[in-house]
C-alpha cells in the first residue's frame, strides 16, 4: 500500500530493528482501526447492529465498539433500517453534523432502496438519494457477520485513501462538499425528492 | 464563540433562590428522534421546569412504513413476512397473531402439533423479548453495557433455535394459515429443552442483580405510577397492565391456542410503578419457562399444517375478523376485512406498544427528565410496531 | 355475554332516540357488529361502558375503513305467482351505497372478561362531511387511534382533545390510507420490476413498435 517505500528494503530494515512507514500509512492505519460509529438505529437492522456490538459477535475486535450518541464524535454512520420520508431530513442533518472524515454504511435492503417497503408512501427509496454511501450491505436484516464484513470493507477503503495527489480522499479535497442540503417537508412528498448531485440512479439503456 | 471576561466576579452568576428558579419558565426540549435511549426513532417534545417534566407530547411517525397500506395491496400470505417486521424482537408472536386472525376469517382448523409448536415458539419469543428489554432498561438507568451483554448472550441462544428451525434469526416468517411451515425435529426439541432448562439460571442471576439493587430501587420505585382505572381506560395491555394489579391476560381470557392446557400463573403487581413493571418481566420469564417445560412433555406427533388450506389464490369468504393474542408487549390484534378477493380490503394492526404510549405523559409528569427514559424503557416499545 | 339483539334492545331502552342496526358478518368468524348513529354514539358508548352487566371498559382497537361508492347485488329467493303457479324465483336487487368512512371500535370488558362487542359509526360522505363524534372522552385508548384515523383517512373527530397529524408530517396534505390516494410519481429503473412498477414505467419508455409491438407500450413522454 505504501508508495515510495521499497518492500525489500523495508523488510531488511525491519530485520535490523528499524521500522519504516509513510505518513499516509500511519494515518490510515490509525483511522481504520478506531472507527467510532454513531449510535443510531432506525428499525429492525438496528437490533442486528446491537447484536454485532454485543457479546457474541463483538465488533470491538475491529476497533468499532465505541458507539457515540453524538454525531460530533462519530466517524461512521450506519444507516440501519428503513428511512422514512419523515426521518430523512433528520438523517441528512445528522450527517452534516458529523465531522470529516465521515463514512456511511447503508445496512439492509431498506436503507439501500426501500427494500420490502419500497411501495410505501412514507418510505424513502434509499438513503443514497440524499447522502453518499460508502458500503452497501444487502439483507433483511443482514446478519451480524455481514455487518462485520461491511466494516472490514470500509477499513480496506480507508486504508486505500490517499493523502495527496489527484485521487486524494474526499475529506482532504476542499472542492468536495461535506454537507448536503436538507430536504424539506412538502405537501405531497419531500422537496426535492432526491438530491441530483448525489443520486445517480441507473438509467435504462435500450439497444 | 469568544467572550472576554474581565473580572472573576463577572463570571459569577447572581445568587438564585430556589423559589425564583425559573419559576413558570418552561424550557422546551425535543428528545429524539436521534437519542441513545429512545429505543429507535421515537421523539418527545418535553416542557421542563428546571429538571421537572411539566408537559410531554410524543411525536410518532419516524418509522411509519405503511404496513397497513402494503397489507391491503399484497395477498394474505404476502403479508406474513411483513408482520415479522412489525415488532422485530418478536416475529413469532406477530406471525401467530396474523395467522390466528386469518384462521378466524376463513374458519381454518389448526392441527394439534402445530398449536404446540406455536406455543413453544411464542414462549421462547417472550423469553428473549423480556430478557433484552431488561437489558435495555438497565442500560437506560446507566448500567452501560453489562446487563445488555448478558441479555444478548441469552437471546443469541434462542435466536439460534429460531434460525435452525426457520432459517432466519429475526425474521422467521414461520407460521402459515392452518399450521406452521416446517416441522421441528426431535433433535431440535431436545436442544430447545436444554436451552430452556438452563434459562432459569439467567433469570436468577438477573433477579439477584436487580431485585435488591439499591440503585435500581431508587430509580424505579414510585416512578411513573399508573392507577388501574387509568390503565384500563387507556387500553394498556400486557405486563404494563398487570403491573397495576389488573388480572387480564389474553392467554387466559381467550384461551387461544392450547393455553388452557397449560398450568401457569399470571404475575400481578401492586403499585403500577416502574419497579413493578420490571419485576413483571422477570416473573413472566419464570412462568414461560414453566409453560415450555410442559409443552416439551406434551407435544404430540402428527401433521403440522392443515392440508385443506389453499396456498395459491387463497380467498377467504366475505366477512371480517378480529383476532388477538398476548404478545410479549401486550395485546396484539389484527383486524381484517375480506371482500372475497385475494387481498384484504382492510388490514389493521392493533399495536400494543403504540397504545401503551397513550399515558406516557401522565406517567412522566412531575418526574425528572432522567426518569422519562426509565419510564419509557419500562413500557417496552418497539418503533416498528408503534409507527408500523 | 348476552346476544347482540338483547344489547340492541337494552340500548334502545336506555338511550332514547338511538338508531342501532345490527351488521351481520357472514364469514366464519361470526363477529357481528352494531352500527350506531352519530348523534347518539357518545351516549351509547357511555352506556356500554357503564352498564353493570356489560362493563365494556376496554376499547381495544379503533379502525378506520374507507368505503368507496359501490353497488351491492343481493339475490333473494322470492315466491312469485308465475302463470297462475306459485314458484320460487331468484330476484336480484341492486343497492347503491354512497362512499363513506367508517370507524370501527372493538370493545372488551376487563371486569367481566368478555367481548368483543363491535360498534361502527360512519361519516355521511367522504369529502365535506367527514366528521364523527370522538369517543376519546369515554375510552382514553381511542386518543391516538382516532388521531391516526384523522391523519390517514381525514376524518375529523368532534370532541377529540388533541386532533393533529400523528404519523405523517404536519405539512402533508393527502390522506394516504384512502383507497383513491395516489403516490407522487418517483419512478426509478428496477432490474426486477413488479407489475405495478411496469405500469408506472410505461410513460418513461419511448415506443419501439418494430421490436416490442405497437400495443405493448403506451406512447408518451416523461410526465412533468
Coordinates of C-alpha atoms in Angstrom, one line a residue, chain B:
Chain B
X1 CA -17.7 31.8 20.2
X2 CA -15.5 34.1 22.1
X3 CA -16.3 36.1 25.2
X4 CA -13.9 38.2 27.3
X5 CA -14.4 38.1 31.0
X6 CA -12.8 41.0 32.8
X7 CA -13.0 40.0 36.4
X8 CA -13.7 36.9 38.3
X9 CA -16.8 38.4 39.8
X10 CA -18.3 39.0 36.4
X11 CA -18.2 35.2 35.8
X12 CA -20.2 34.5 38.9
X13 CA -23.9 34.5 38.4
X14 CA -26.2 36.4 40.7
X15 CA -27.5 34.2 43.6
X16 CA -30.6 32.3 42.7
X17 CA -33.0 31.3 45.3
X18 CA -34.8 28.1 44.9
X19 CA -38.2 29.8 44.9
X20 CA -37.4 32.0 42.0
X21 CA -35.5 29.4 40.0
X22 CA -37.1 29.5 36.5
X23 CA -40.5 29.6 38.1
X24 CA -43.1 29.5 35.4
X25 CA -40.4 29.5 32.8
X26 CA -40.6 26.4 30.7
X27 CA -37.8 25.1 28.6
X28 CA -38.9 23.1 25.6
X29 CA -36.6 20.2 24.8
X30 CA -37.1 17.9 21.8
X31 CA -35.8 14.5 22.8
X32 CA -35.3 12.3 19.8
X33 CA -35.7 11.1 17.1
X34 CA -32.0 10.5 17.4
X35 CA -31.4 9.8 21.0
X36 CA -29.5 6.9 22.6
X37 CA -32.3 5.8 24.9
X38 CA -35.5 6.3 22.9
X39 CA -35.4 2.7 21.6
X40 CA -35.4 3.7 18.0
X41 CA -36.7 6.8 16.3
X42 CA -39.2 8.0 18.9
X43 CA -39.4 11.7 19.7
X44 CA -40.8 13.5 22.7
X45 CA -41.4 17.2 23.0
X46 CA -40.9 17.9 26.6
X47 CA -41.5 21.1 28.5
X48 CA -39.2 21.3 31.5
X49 CA -39.3 23.5 34.6
X50 CA -35.8 23.1 35.8
X51 CA -35.4 19.4 35.6
X52 CA -39.1 18.5 36.2
X53 CA -41.3 17.5 33.3
X54 CA -44.4 19.7 33.1
X55 CA -45.6 18.7 29.7
X56 CA -44.7 15.9 27.3
X57 CA -46.0 15.2 23.8
X58 CA -44.9 12.2 22.0
X59 CA -44.2 12.6 18.3
X60 CA -44.6 9.5 16.1
X61 CA -44.2 8.6 12.5
X62 CA -40.4 8.4 12.1
X63 CA -40.7 4.8 11.3
X64 CA -44.2 4.8 9.6
X65 CA -43.5 2.4 6.8
X66 CA -47.1 1.9 5.6
X67 CA -47.5 -1.6 6.8
X68 CA -51.3 -1.4 6.6
X69 CA -51.4 0.1 3.1
X70 CA -48.9 -2.5 1.8
X71 CA -51.0 -5.2 3.5
X72 CA -54.0 -4.1 1.5
X73 CA -52.1 -4.4 -1.7
X74 CA -50.5 -7.8 -1.3
X75 CA -52.1 -11.2 -0.9
X76 CA -53.0 -12.6 2.5
X77 CA -49.9 -14.8 2.6
X78 CA -47.8 -12.0 1.3
X79 CA -48.3 -10.0 4.4
X80 CA -46.8 -12.7 6.6
X81 CA -43.2 -11.6 6.1
X82 CA -44.2 -8.1 6.7
X83 CA -45.6 -9.0 10.1
X84 CA -42.2 -10.1 11.1
X85 CA -41.0 -6.6 10.8
X86 CA -43.7 -5.1 13.0
X87 CA -42.2 -5.8 16.3
X88 CA -38.9 -7.0 15.2
X89 CA -38.0 -8.6 18.5
X90 CA -41.0 -11.0 18.4
X91 CA -41.6 -12.1 14.9
X92 CA -43.1 -15.4 16.0
X93 CA -45.9 -13.9 18.0
X94 CA -46.6 -11.4 15.2
X95 CA -46.9 -14.3 12.8
X96 CA -49.2 -16.1 15.2
X97 CA -51.5 -13.1 15.7
X98 CA -51.8 -12.7 12.0
X99 CA -52.3 -16.4 11.3
X100 CA -54.9 -16.5 14.1
X101 CA -56.9 -13.7 12.5
X102 CA -56.8 -15.2 9.1
X103 CA -57.8 -18.5 10.5
X104 CA -60.8 -16.8 12.2
X105 CA -61.6 -15.0 9.0
X106 CA -61.6 -18.2 6.9
X107 CA -62.6 -20.7 9.5
X108 CA -59.4 -22.8 9.4
X109 CA -58.6 -25.5 11.9
X110 CA -55.0 -26.0 13.1
X111 CA -53.5 -29.4 13.9
X112 CA -52.5 -30.2 17.4
X113 CA -48.8 -30.4 16.9
X114 CA -48.8 -27.0 15.1
X115 CA -50.6 -25.4 18.1
X116 CA -47.9 -26.9 20.4
X117 CA -45.1 -25.6 18.2
X118 CA -46.7 -22.2 18.2
X119 CA -46.9 -22.1 22.0
X120 CA -43.3 -23.2 22.2
X121 CA -42.1 -20.5 19.8
X122 CA -44.3 -17.8 21.3
X123 CA -43.0 -18.5 24.8
X124 CA -39.4 -18.6 23.5
X125 CA -40.1 -15.2 21.9
X126 CA -41.4 -13.9 25.2
X127 CA -38.2 -15.1 27.0
X128 CA -35.9 -13.3 24.6
X129 CA -38.0 -10.2 24.4
X130 CA -38.2 -9.8 28.2
X131 CA -34.5 -10.6 28.6
X132 CA -33.5 -7.9 26.1
X133 CA -36.0 -5.4 27.5
X134 CA -34.4 -5.8 30.9
X135 CA -31.0 -5.3 29.4
X136 CA -32.1 -2.2 27.6
X137 CA -33.9 -0.8 30.7
X138 CA -30.8 -1.3 32.9
X139 CA -28.8 0.3 30.1
X140 CA -31.1 3.4 30.3
X141 CA -30.5 3.5 34.0
X142 CA -26.8 3.8 33.5
X143 CA -25.6 0.3 33.8
X144 CA -24.0 0.8 30.5
X145 CA -23.4 -2.4 28.6
X146 CA -23.1 -5.2 31.0
X147 CA -26.7 -6.2 31.6
X148 CA -27.3 -5.8 27.9
X149 CA -24.4 -8.1 27.1
X150 CA -25.8 -10.7 29.5
X151 CA -29.3 -10.4 27.9
X152 CA -28.0 -10.7 24.4
X153 CA -25.9 -13.7 25.3
X154 CA -29.2 -15.5 26.2
X155 CA -31.0 -14.0 23.3
X156 CA -28.5 -15.3 20.9
X157 CA -29.1 -18.9 22.1
X158 CA -32.8 -18.5 21.4
X159 CA -32.1 -16.9 18.1
X160 CA -30.0 -20.0 17.2
X161 CA -33.1 -22.1 17.8
X162 CA -35.2 -19.9 15.6
X163 CA -32.6 -20.0 12.9
X164 CA -32.2 -23.7 12.9
X165 CA -35.9 -24.1 12.7
X166 CA -37.0 -21.3 10.3
X167 CA -33.8 -20.3 8.5
X168 CA -33.7 -16.8 9.8
X169 CA -32.5 -15.3 13.1
X170 CA -35.0 -12.5 13.4
X171 CA -37.5 -12.5 10.5
X172 CA -38.7 -16.0 10.9
X173 CA -41.8 -16.0 8.7
X174 CA -42.6 -19.3 10.3
X175 CA -46.3 -19.7 10.6
X176 CA -48.8 -20.4 7.9
X177 CA -52.6 -20.3 7.8
X178 CA -53.6 -23.6 9.4
X179 CA -50.3 -24.5 10.8
X180 CA -46.5 -24.0 10.6
X181 CA -44.1 -24.1 7.8
X182 CA -41.5 -26.7 8.8
X183 CA -41.6 -29.4 11.5
X184 CA -39.3 -29.3 14.4
X185 CA -37.1 -32.4 14.6
X186 CA -36.6 -34.4 17.7
X187 CA -33.1 -33.0 17.9
X188 CA -34.4 -29.5 17.7
X189 CA -36.8 -30.1 20.5
X190 CA -34.1 -31.7 22.7
X191 CA -31.8 -28.8 22.0
X192 CA -34.6 -26.3 22.8
X193 CA -35.3 -28.2 26.0
X194 CA -31.7 -28.0 27.0
X195 CA -31.6 -24.2 26.5
X196 CA -34.9 -23.7 28.3
X197 CA -33.7 -25.8 31.2
X198 CA -30.7 -23.6 31.6
X199 CA -32.6 -20.4 31.2
X200 CA -33.7 -20.1 34.9
X201 CA -30.0 -19.6 35.8
X202 CA -30.0 -16.4 33.8
X203 CA -33.3 -15.3 35.4
X204 CA -31.9 -15.9 38.8
X205 CA -28.8 -14.1 38.0
X206 CA -30.7 -11.1 36.7
X207 CA -33.0 -11.2 39.7
X208 CA -30.0 -11.1 42.0
X209 CA -28.7 -8.2 40.1
X210 CA -31.8 -6.1 40.2
X211 CA -34.3 -7.1 42.9
X212 CA -32.4 -5.8 45.8
X213 CA -30.1 -3.4 44.0
X214 CA -30.2 -0.1 45.7
X215 CA -29.7 2.0 42.6
X216 CA -32.5 0.1 40.7
X217 CA -34.9 0.6 43.6
X218 CA -34.1 4.3 43.9
X219 CA -34.6 4.8 40.2
X220 CA -37.7 2.7 39.8
X221 CA -39.8 2.5 42.9
X222 CA -42.6 5.2 42.9
X223 CA -41.6 6.4 39.5
X224 CA -44.2 6.5 36.8
X225 CA -47.1 5.2 38.8
X226 CA -50.3 4.2 36.9
X227 CA -53.6 3.7 38.6
X228 CA -55.5 0.6 37.5
X229 CA -58.5 2.7 36.4
X230 CA -56.4 4.8 34.1
X231 CA -54.7 1.8 32.7
X232 CA -57.9 0.1 31.8
X233 CA -59.4 3.2 30.3
X234 CA -56.3 3.9 28.2
X235 CA -56.3 0.4 26.9
X236 CA -53.0 -0.6 28.4
X237 CA -52.3 -4.3 28.0
X238 CA -49.6 -6.8 28.7
X239 CA -47.1 -6.7 31.6
X240 CA -47.7 -3.0 32.0
X241 CA -51.3 -3.5 32.8
X242 CA -50.7 -6.4 35.1
X243 CA -48.1 -4.3 37.0
X244 CA -51.1 -2.2 38.1
X245 CA -52.8 -5.2 39.5
X246 CA -55.4 -5.8 36.8
X247 CA -55.6 -9.5 36.1
X248 CA -56.1 -9.6 32.3
X249 CA -54.1 -11.9 30.1
X250 CA -55.4 -12.8 26.7
X251 CA -53.8 -16.3 27.1
X252 CA -56.2 -16.9 30.0
X253 CA -59.2 -14.8 28.8
X254 CA -59.5 -16.0 25.2
X255 CA -57.7 -19.3 25.8
X256 CA -56.4 -19.3 22.2
X257 CA -54.0 -22.0 21.0
X258 CA -53.7 -24.6 23.7
X259 CA -53.0 -22.3 26.5
X260 CA -55.9 -23.7 28.7
X261 CA -54.0 -27.0 28.7
X262 CA -51.0 -25.5 30.5
X263 CA -50.7 -24.7 34.1
X264 CA -49.3 -21.2 34.6
X265 CA -49.9 -18.2 36.8
X266 CA -50.3 -14.6 35.9
X267 CA -47.9 -12.4 37.9
X268 CA -49.6 -9.3 39.2
X269 CA -48.1 -6.1 40.5
X270 CA -49.4 -3.8 43.2
X271 CA -48.2 -0.3 42.7
X272 CA -48.1 0.1 39.0
X273 CA -44.7 1.8 39.2
X274 CA -41.6 1.1 37.1
X275 CA -40.2 -1.4 39.5
X276 CA -43.4 -3.5 39.3
X277 CA -43.3 -3.4 35.5
X278 CA -39.7 -4.5 35.6
X279 CA -40.4 -7.3 38.0
X280 CA -43.4 -8.4 35.9
X281 CA -41.0 -9.3 33.2
X282 CA -38.7 -11.2 35.5
X283 CA -41.7 -13.2 36.9
X284 CA -43.2 -13.8 33.4
X285 CA -40.0 -15.3 32.2
X286 CA -40.2 -17.8 35.0
X287 CA -43.8 -18.7 34.1
X288 CA -42.8 -19.0 30.4
X289 CA -40.1 -21.5 31.3
X290 CA -42.8 -23.5 33.1
X291 CA -45.1 -23.5 30.1
X292 CA -42.3 -24.5 27.8
X293 CA -41.4 -27.5 30.0
X294 CA -45.0 -28.7 29.9
X295 CA -45.2 -28.2 26.2
X296 CA -42.0 -30.2 25.6
X297 CA -43.5 -33.1 27.5
X298 CA -46.9 -32.9 25.9
X299 CA -46.2 -32.2 22.3
X300 CA -47.7 -35.0 20.2
X301 CA -46.7 -36.3 16.8
X302 CA -48.7 -35.5 13.8
X303 CA -49.1 -33.2 10.9
X304 CA -48.1 -29.5 11.3
X305 CA -50.4 -27.9 8.7
X306 CA -54.0 -28.3 7.7
X307 CA -53.8 -29.8 4.2
X308 CA -57.1 -28.2 3.2
X309 CA -55.8 -24.7 3.1
X310 CA -55.1 -23.4 -0.3
X311 CA -51.7 -21.8 -0.6
X312 CA -52.1 -20.2 -4.0
X313 CA -55.1 -17.9 -4.7
X314 CA -56.2 -18.1 -1.1
X315 CA -59.6 -16.3 -0.9
X316 CA -61.3 -16.1 2.5
X317 CA -65.1 -15.7 2.4
X318 CA -66.6 -12.2 2.6
X319 CA -66.6 -11.1 6.2
X320 CA -64.4 -9.6 8.9
X321 CA -62.5 -10.9 11.9
X322 CA -60.5 -9.5 14.8
X323 CA -58.0 -11.9 16.3
X324 CA -55.7 -11.1 19.1
X325 CA -53.0 -12.8 21.2
X326 CA -51.0 -11.9 24.2
X327 CA -47.7 -10.8 22.6
X328 CA -44.8 -10.1 24.9
X329 CA -45.6 -6.4 24.8
X330 CA -49.4 -6.6 25.2
X331 CA -52.4 -7.5 23.2
X332 CA -51.5 -7.7 19.6
X333 CA -54.5 -7.8 17.3
X334 CA -55.2 -8.0 13.6
X335 CA -58.5 -6.8 12.1
X336 CA -59.1 -8.0 8.6
X337 CA -62.0 -7.2 6.3
X338 CA -62.3 -9.6 3.3
X339 CA -64.2 -8.7 0.2
X340 CA -63.8 -12.1 -1.2
X341 CA -60.6 -11.2 -3.1
X342 CA -57.0 -12.4 -2.7
X343 CA -56.1 -9.2 -0.9
X344 CA -57.7 -8.0 2.4
X345 CA -59.9 -5.0 1.9
X346 CA -58.8 -3.6 5.2
X347 CA -55.8 -4.8 7.1
X348 CA -55.3 -3.2 10.5
X349 CA -52.8 -3.9 13.2
X350 CA -53.6 -3.2 16.8
X351 CA -50.1 -2.4 18.1
X352 CA -49.7 -2.9 21.8
X353 CA -46.8 -0.6 22.3
X354 CA -48.4 2.3 20.4
X355 CA -51.5 2.2 22.6
X356 CA -49.4 1.7 25.8
X357 CA -47.8 5.0 25.0
X358 CA -51.1 6.8 25.4
X359 CA -50.5 7.6 29.0
X360 CA -46.8 8.3 28.7
X361 CA -47.4 11.9 29.6
X362 CA -49.5 11.1 32.6
X363 CA -46.7 8.8 33.9
X364 CA -43.9 11.3 33.3
X365 CA -45.5 14.5 34.7
X366 CA -43.7 15.7 37.9
X367 CA -40.7 13.4 37.4
X368 CA -37.3 14.5 36.3
X369 CA -36.1 14.2 32.8
X370 CA -33.8 11.4 33.7
X371 CA -36.8 9.4 34.8
X372 CA -38.5 9.8 31.5
X373 CA -36.0 7.5 29.9
X374 CA -36.6 4.8 32.6
X375 CA -40.3 5.1 32.3
X376 CA -40.2 4.9 28.5
X377 CA -37.9 1.9 28.8
X378 CA -40.3 0.1 31.1
X379 CA -43.2 0.5 28.7
X380 CA -41.2 -1.7 26.3
X381 CA -41.8 -0.1 22.9
X382 CA -40.5 -1.1 19.5
X383 CA -40.9 1.6 16.9
X384 CA -41.6 -0.8 14.1
X385 CA -44.8 -1.6 15.9
X386 CA -45.6 1.8 17.2
X387 CA -45.5 3.5 13.8
X388 CA -46.0 0.5 11.6

